mmCIF file of C-alpha atoms in Angstrom:
data_model
loop_
_atom_site.group_PDB
_atom_site.id
_atom_site.type_symbol
_atom_site.label_atom_id
_atom_site.label_comp_id
_atom_site.label_asym_id
_atom_site.label_seq_id
_atom_site.Cartn_x
_atom_site.Cartn_y
_atom_site.Cartn_z
ATOM 1 C CA MET A 268 38.781 -120.607 17.636
ATOM 2 C CA SER A 269 40.813 -123.253 19.264
ATOM 3 C CA GLU A 270 42.714 -125.950 18.624
ATOM 4 C CA ALA A 271 43.436 -129.090 19.486
ATOM 5 C CA LEU A 272 47.086 -129.691 20.846
ATOM 6 C CA GLU A 273 48.510 -132.851 23.225
ATOM 7 C CA VAL A 274 50.933 -131.728 26.014
ATOM 8 C CA GLN A 275 53.175 -134.001 28.619
ATOM 9 C CA THR A 276 54.124 -133.612 31.627
ATOM 10 C CA ARG A 277 58.036 -132.186 31.599
ATOM 11 C CA GLU A 278 60.052 -134.549 33.914
ATOM 12 C CA THR A 279 63.331 -132.701 33.941
ATOM 13 C CA LEU A 280 63.566 -128.837 34.485
ATOM 14 C CA GLY A 281 66.632 -127.126 33.525
ATOM 15 C CA LYS A 282 68.110 -125.374 30.259
ATOM 16 C CA ARG A 283 70.198 -128.619 29.144
ATOM 17 C CA ALA A 284 66.983 -130.083 29.753
ATOM 18 C CA ASN A 285 64.903 -128.200 27.783
ATOM 19 C CA ARG A 286 67.902 -127.622 24.838
ATOM 20 C CA ARG A 287 67.538 -131.637 24.818
ATOM 21 C CA LEU A 288 63.874 -131.114 24.721
ATOM 22 C CA ARG A 289 64.092 -128.635 21.992
ATOM 23 C CA ASP A 290 66.332 -131.225 20.200
ATOM 24 C CA SER A 291 64.215 -134.176 19.832
ATOM 25 C CA GLY A 292 61.288 -131.625 18.205
ATOM 26 C CA LYS A 293 59.374 -130.455 22.161
ATOM 27 C CA LEU A 294 59.038 -127.301 23.386
ATOM 28 C CA PRO A 295 59.054 -126.688 27.400
ATOM 29 C CA ALA A 296 55.384 -125.237 28.656
ATOM 30 C CA VAL A 297 54.619 -124.036 31.968
ATOM 31 C CA LEU A 298 50.692 -124.426 32.881
ATOM 32 C CA TYR A 299 50.118 -121.851 35.127
ATOM 33 C CA GLY A 300 46.378 -120.342 36.902
ATOM 34 C CA HIS A 301 43.134 -120.730 38.619
ATOM 35 C CA GLN A 302 45.565 -120.428 41.944
ATOM 36 C CA GLU A 303 46.905 -124.490 41.153
ATOM 37 C CA PRO A 304 49.894 -125.159 40.915
ATOM 38 C CA ALA A 305 51.864 -124.807 37.578
ATOM 39 C CA VAL A 306 52.451 -127.409 35.946
ATOM 40 C CA SER A 307 55.885 -128.331 33.812
ATOM 41 C CA LEU A 308 54.915 -129.764 30.249
ATOM 42 C CA SER A 309 55.396 -130.489 26.756
ATOM 43 C CA LEU A 310 53.873 -129.286 23.100
ATOM 44 C CA PRO A 311 55.166 -130.985 19.804
ATOM 45 C CA ALA A 312 56.918 -128.806 18.574
ATOM 46 C CA ASP A 313 55.683 -128.907 14.243
ATOM 47 C CA LYS A 314 51.656 -128.791 15.121
ATOM 48 C CA PHE A 315 52.427 -125.501 17.472
ATOM 49 C CA GLN A 316 53.795 -123.905 14.422
ATOM 50 C CA LEU A 317 50.653 -125.147 12.991
ATOM 51 C CA VAL A 318 48.655 -123.188 16.435
ATOM 52 C CA LEU A 319 51.296 -119.865 15.245
ATOM 53 C CA ARG A 320 50.486 -120.466 11.619
ATOM 54 C CA HIS A 321 46.719 -119.421 12.254
ATOM 55 C CA GLY A 322 47.014 -117.488 15.009
ATOM 56 C CA THR A 323 45.278 -119.316 17.299
ATOM 57 C CA LYS A 324 45.344 -118.589 20.738
ATOM 58 C CA LEU A 325 43.103 -120.577 22.768
ATOM 59 C CA LEU A 326 43.930 -124.326 23.352
ATOM 60 C CA ASP A 327 42.283 -127.603 24.067
ATOM 61 C CA LEU A 328 44.442 -129.058 26.140
ATOM 62 C CA SER A 329 44.066 -133.325 26.250
ATOM 63 C CA GLY A 330 47.122 -135.528 27.182
ATOM 64 C CA ALA A 331 49.070 -134.962 30.728
ATOM 65 C CA ALA A 332 46.727 -131.710 31.541
ATOM 66 C CA SER A 333 43.362 -131.592 29.673
ATOM 67 C CA GLY A 334 40.951 -127.984 29.752
ATOM 68 C CA GLN A 335 41.169 -125.146 27.393
ATOM 69 C CA ALA A 336 44.538 -122.458 27.707
ATOM 70 C CA LEU A 337 45.315 -119.180 26.367
ATOM 71 C CA LEU A 338 48.036 -118.890 25.083
ATOM 72 C CA GLN A 339 49.769 -116.306 27.531
ATOM 73 C CA HIS A 340 53.337 -115.615 26.424
ATOM 74 C CA LEU A 341 55.992 -117.165 23.921
ATOM 75 C CA HIS A 342 60.334 -116.533 24.957
ATOM 76 C CA TRP A 343 61.623 -116.728 21.721
ATOM 77 C CA ASP A 344 65.620 -116.658 20.386
ATOM 78 C CA PRO A 345 67.886 -113.286 20.959
ATOM 79 C CA PHE A 346 67.362 -113.807 16.725
ATOM 80 C CA GLY A 347 63.458 -113.662 17.487
ATOM 81 C CA LYS A 348 63.066 -117.083 15.203
ATOM 82 C CA GLU A 349 62.845 -119.523 17.061
ATOM 83 C CA VAL A 350 60.029 -120.351 20.332
ATOM 84 C CA LEU A 351 62.591 -121.831 23.303
ATOM 85 C CA HIS A 352 59.836 -121.279 26.207
ATOM 86 C CA VAL A 353 55.780 -121.257 25.870
ATOM 87 C CA ASP A 354 54.081 -119.537 28.664
ATOM 88 C CA LEU A 355 49.649 -121.587 29.517
ATOM 89 C CA LEU A 356 47.266 -119.862 30.682
ATOM 90 C CA ARG A 357 44.438 -121.952 31.866
ATOM 91 C CA VAL A 358 41.055 -120.422 31.513
ATOM 92 C CA SER A 359 37.325 -121.282 31.312
ATOM 93 C CA ALA A 360 33.801 -120.805 29.525
ATOM 94 C CA GLY A 361 32.878 -117.336 32.328
ATOM 95 C CA ASP A 362 36.727 -115.797 32.635
ATOM 96 C CA ARG A 363 37.023 -112.446 30.100
ATOM 97 C CA VAL A 364 40.741 -112.405 29.139
ATOM 98 C CA TYR A 365 42.851 -109.924 27.999
ATOM 99 C CA VAL A 366 44.023 -110.091 24.432
ATOM 100 C CA GLU A 367 46.330 -108.333 21.744
ATOM 101 C CA VAL A 368 44.350 -109.221 17.786
ATOM 102 C CA PRO A 369 46.021 -108.465 15.000
ATOM 103 C CA ILE A 370 44.279 -106.012 12.840
ATOM 104 C CA GLU A 371 43.035 -106.408 9.127
ATOM 105 C CA MET A 372 42.264 -104.324 5.632
ATOM 106 C CA ARG A 373 39.472 -105.447 3.806
ATOM 107 C CA GLY A 374 38.795 -104.037 -0.097
ATOM 108 C CA GLU A 375 40.182 -101.308 -1.771
ATOM 109 C CA SER A 376 39.899 -98.205 -1.393
ATOM 110 C CA PRO A 377 38.938 -95.585 -3.695
ATOM 111 C CA GLY A 378 41.189 -92.974 -2.393
ATOM 112 C CA GLY A 379 43.959 -95.348 -2.946
ATOM 113 C CA LEU A 380 42.186 -96.173 -6.781
ATOM 114 C CA ASN A 381 42.898 -92.320 -7.653
ATOM 115 C CA GLY A 382 45.857 -92.280 -6.932
ATOM 116 C CA GLY A 383 45.632 -91.289 -2.638
ATOM 117 C CA ILE A 384 47.893 -93.326 0.262
ATOM 118 C CA VAL A 385 46.254 -96.049 2.528
ATOM 119 C CA GLU A 386 47.886 -95.833 5.636
ATOM 120 C CA LEU A 387 47.190 -99.004 7.934
ATOM 121 C CA LEU A 388 47.714 -97.550 10.981
ATOM 122 C CA MET A 389 47.016 -99.505 13.875
ATOM 123 C CA HIS A 390 48.405 -103.060 13.445
ATOM 124 C CA SER A 391 46.853 -104.687 16.507
ATOM 125 C CA VAL A 392 44.494 -103.953 19.634
ATOM 126 C CA GLU A 393 43.860 -105.309 22.584
ATOM 127 C CA ILE A 394 40.388 -105.902 23.545
ATOM 128 C CA GLU A 395 38.621 -107.943 26.807
ATOM 129 C CA VAL A 396 36.628 -111.411 25.698
ATOM 130 C CA SER A 397 36.004 -114.083 26.818
ATOM 131 C CA PRO A 398 37.786 -118.009 25.478
ATOM 132 C CA ALA A 399 35.321 -118.675 23.689
ATOM 133 C CA ALA A 400 34.693 -115.707 21.079
ATOM 134 C CA ILE A 401 39.014 -115.128 20.647
ATOM 135 C CA PRO A 402 38.467 -114.043 17.392
ATOM 136 C CA ASP A 403 41.805 -115.132 14.970
ATOM 137 C CA ARG A 404 41.913 -111.203 13.843
ATOM 138 C CA LEU A 405 40.360 -108.417 13.209
ATOM 139 C CA HIS A 406 38.673 -106.773 10.343
ATOM 140 C CA ILE A 407 38.317 -102.971 8.887
ATOM 141 C CA HIS A 408 36.572 -102.436 5.139
ATOM 142 C CA ILE A 409 37.993 -99.667 3.171
ATOM 143 C CA GLY A 410 35.295 -100.399 0.487
ATOM 144 C CA ASN A 411 34.974 -96.479 1.854
ATOM 145 C CA LEU A 412 37.928 -94.520 2.253
ATOM 146 C CA GLN A 413 38.190 -91.861 -0.249
ATOM 147 C CA ILE A 414 41.544 -89.159 0.451
ATOM 148 C CA GLY A 415 41.546 -87.230 3.822
ATOM 149 C CA ASP A 416 39.212 -89.787 5.721
ATOM 150 C CA THR A 417 40.209 -91.533 8.239
ATOM 151 C CA LEU A 418 38.506 -94.609 9.645
ATOM 152 C CA THR A 419 39.166 -95.799 13.037
ATOM 153 C CA LEU A 420 38.469 -98.738 16.066
ATOM 154 C CA ALA A 421 34.193 -97.557 15.927
ATOM 155 C CA ASP A 422 33.882 -98.759 12.275
ATOM 156 C CA ILE A 423 35.405 -102.928 12.343
ATOM 157 C CA ALA A 424 32.312 -104.005 12.375
ATOM 158 C CA ASP A 425 33.179 -107.852 13.583
ATOM 159 C CA LEU A 426 34.410 -107.134 17.766
ATOM 160 C CA PRO A 427 32.899 -110.736 18.831
ATOM 161 C CA GLU A 428 29.195 -109.620 20.754
ATOM 162 C CA GLY A 429 30.474 -108.690 24.773
ATOM 163 C CA ALA A 430 34.316 -107.995 24.037
ATOM 164 C CA THR A 431 35.889 -104.264 24.708
ATOM 165 C CA TYR A 432 38.037 -102.625 23.613
ATOM 166 C CA LEU A 433 41.494 -101.141 26.086
ATOM 167 C CA VAL A 434 41.555 -98.046 23.851
ATOM 168 C CA GLU A 435 38.919 -95.189 22.946
ATOM 169 C CA THR A 436 36.855 -96.049 20.216
ATOM 170 C CA ASP A 437 37.410 -93.404 18.105
ATOM 171 C CA GLU A 438 41.457 -93.782 17.744
ATOM 172 C CA ALA A 439 43.060 -93.827 14.233
ATOM 173 C CA VAL A 440 42.919 -97.203 12.842
ATOM 174 C CA VAL A 441 43.845 -95.915 8.904
ATOM 175 C CA HIS A 442 43.678 -93.425 6.405
ATOM 176 C CA CYS A 443 43.767 -91.804 3.638
ATOM 177 C CA THR A 444 46.074 -89.493 2.364
ATOM 178 C CA ALA A 445 46.110 -87.135 -0.946
ATOM 179 C CA PRO A 446 49.501 -88.183 -2.723
ATOM 180 C CA VAL A 447 52.315 -85.606 -3.421
ATOM 181 C CA GLY A 448 51.490 -82.757 -5.041
ATOM 182 C CA ASP A 449 53.502 -81.796 -8.614
ATOM 183 C CA ASP A 450 53.614 -77.942 -6.808
ATOM 184 C CA ALA A 451 56.653 -79.068 -4.976
ATOM 185 C CA GLU A 452 58.512 -79.970 -8.334
ATOM 186 C CA GLU A 453 57.384 -76.877 -10.124
ATOM 187 C CA GLY A 454 58.546 -74.790 -7.250
ATOM 188 C CA GLY A 455 61.701 -76.587 -7.153
ATOM 189 C CA ALA A 456 62.263 -75.811 -11.188
ATOM 190 C CA GLU A 457 61.628 -72.108 -9.981
ATOM 191 C CA GLY A 458 63.472 -71.768 -7.650
ATOM 192 C CA ALA A 459 66.347 -73.887 -9.728
ATOM 193 C CA THR A 460 66.318 -71.528 -12.426
ATOM 194 C CA ALA A 461 65.708 -68.116 -10.649
ATOM 195 C CA GLU A 462 69.118 -67.845 -8.722
ATOM 196 C CA PRO A 463 71.123 -68.484 -12.396
ATOM 197 C CA GLU A 464 69.156 -65.147 -12.951
ATOM 198 C CA VAL A 465 70.720 -63.010 -9.884
ATOM 199 C CA ILE A 466 73.381 -64.083 -9.941
ATOM 200 C CA ALA A 467 73.574 -62.337 -14.122
ATOM 201 C CA LYS A 468 71.486 -59.628 -13.382
ATOM 202 C CA LYS A 469 74.675 -59.032 -10.237
ATOM 203 C CA ARG A 470 77.431 -60.145 -12.739
ATOM 204 C CA ALA A 471 75.807 -56.656 -15.605
ATOM 205 C CA GLU A 472 76.074 -54.586 -12.766
ATOM 206 C CA GLU A 473 79.878 -55.401 -11.664
ATOM 207 C CA GLU A 474 80.357 -55.625 -15.437
ATOM 208 C CA GLU A 475 79.231 -52.290 -15.621
ATOM 209 C CA ALA A 476 80.357 -50.561 -12.646
ATOM 210 C CA GLU A 477 83.840 -51.837 -14.158
ATOM 211 C CA LYS A 478 82.689 -49.695 -16.999
ATOM 212 C CA LYS A 479 82.474 -46.399 -16.040
ATOM 213 C CA ALA A 480 85.363 -47.375 -13.749
ATOM 214 C CA GLU A 481 87.644 -47.599 -16.575
ATOM 215 C CA LYS A 482 86.364 -44.006 -18.396
ATOM 216 C CA LYS A 483 86.974 -42.362 -15.317
#
C-alpha cells in the first residue's frame, strides 16, 4: 500500500532554514538512492502526519520529484514527539527492500478467557520484500491459543508472497502462560502461622525451665 505525496524543492538549507520551514507547516526531507544525486525536498507536514498515522511506508511522489520512495528514516526531536527531518529512498518495482513491520494479535485466546496471561513477545519484525508488497502490519491469530501454548513467526498467515523474515521463523511471537495460583498465597499464610507457633513453643519451654530452676 502506498500514499500519494506532493513534494517541493528545498532551496535553502541549514538548521535555521529548516526551522522556518517547519514553522510554515512543512518538513525538510532528502531523497536519495539508485545512484542518483540526493535531492533536498519539503513535504506538507499535515499530510505526512496522515502517512504516519496509517503506518504507510511507500510513497508515490509528485511535484519536484516523481516515482516511488520508501520512508527510510525519521529524525525526531529529543522528546520523540515531533518529526524534524525525513529520509526517503528511491525504489522501483524490481527492488527488494528491508522494512520493519508491526505485529498485531487478532481474535480471543481461549487460554486468556480461562484466566491465562496472553503476552505479545514480538511487537514488530524486519522483513525483506518488494516495494509494492510492503504490508502496513502483520497479524497473528490467537483464536486457538491455550494456556501453555506459544505461537511463532511461522504462524503468521498474512506475510506477503515472496517476502522473507530476517530472523528464524521459530521465533516466539505470543504466548499464554498460566495465572499465578493460590498455592503461594496459601503457603504464605501457613508460613505466617507457623512462625508464631514456634515462638510460643519456645517461650513455653523457657518458662518451664525457669520454674524448674526456681524449685531448685
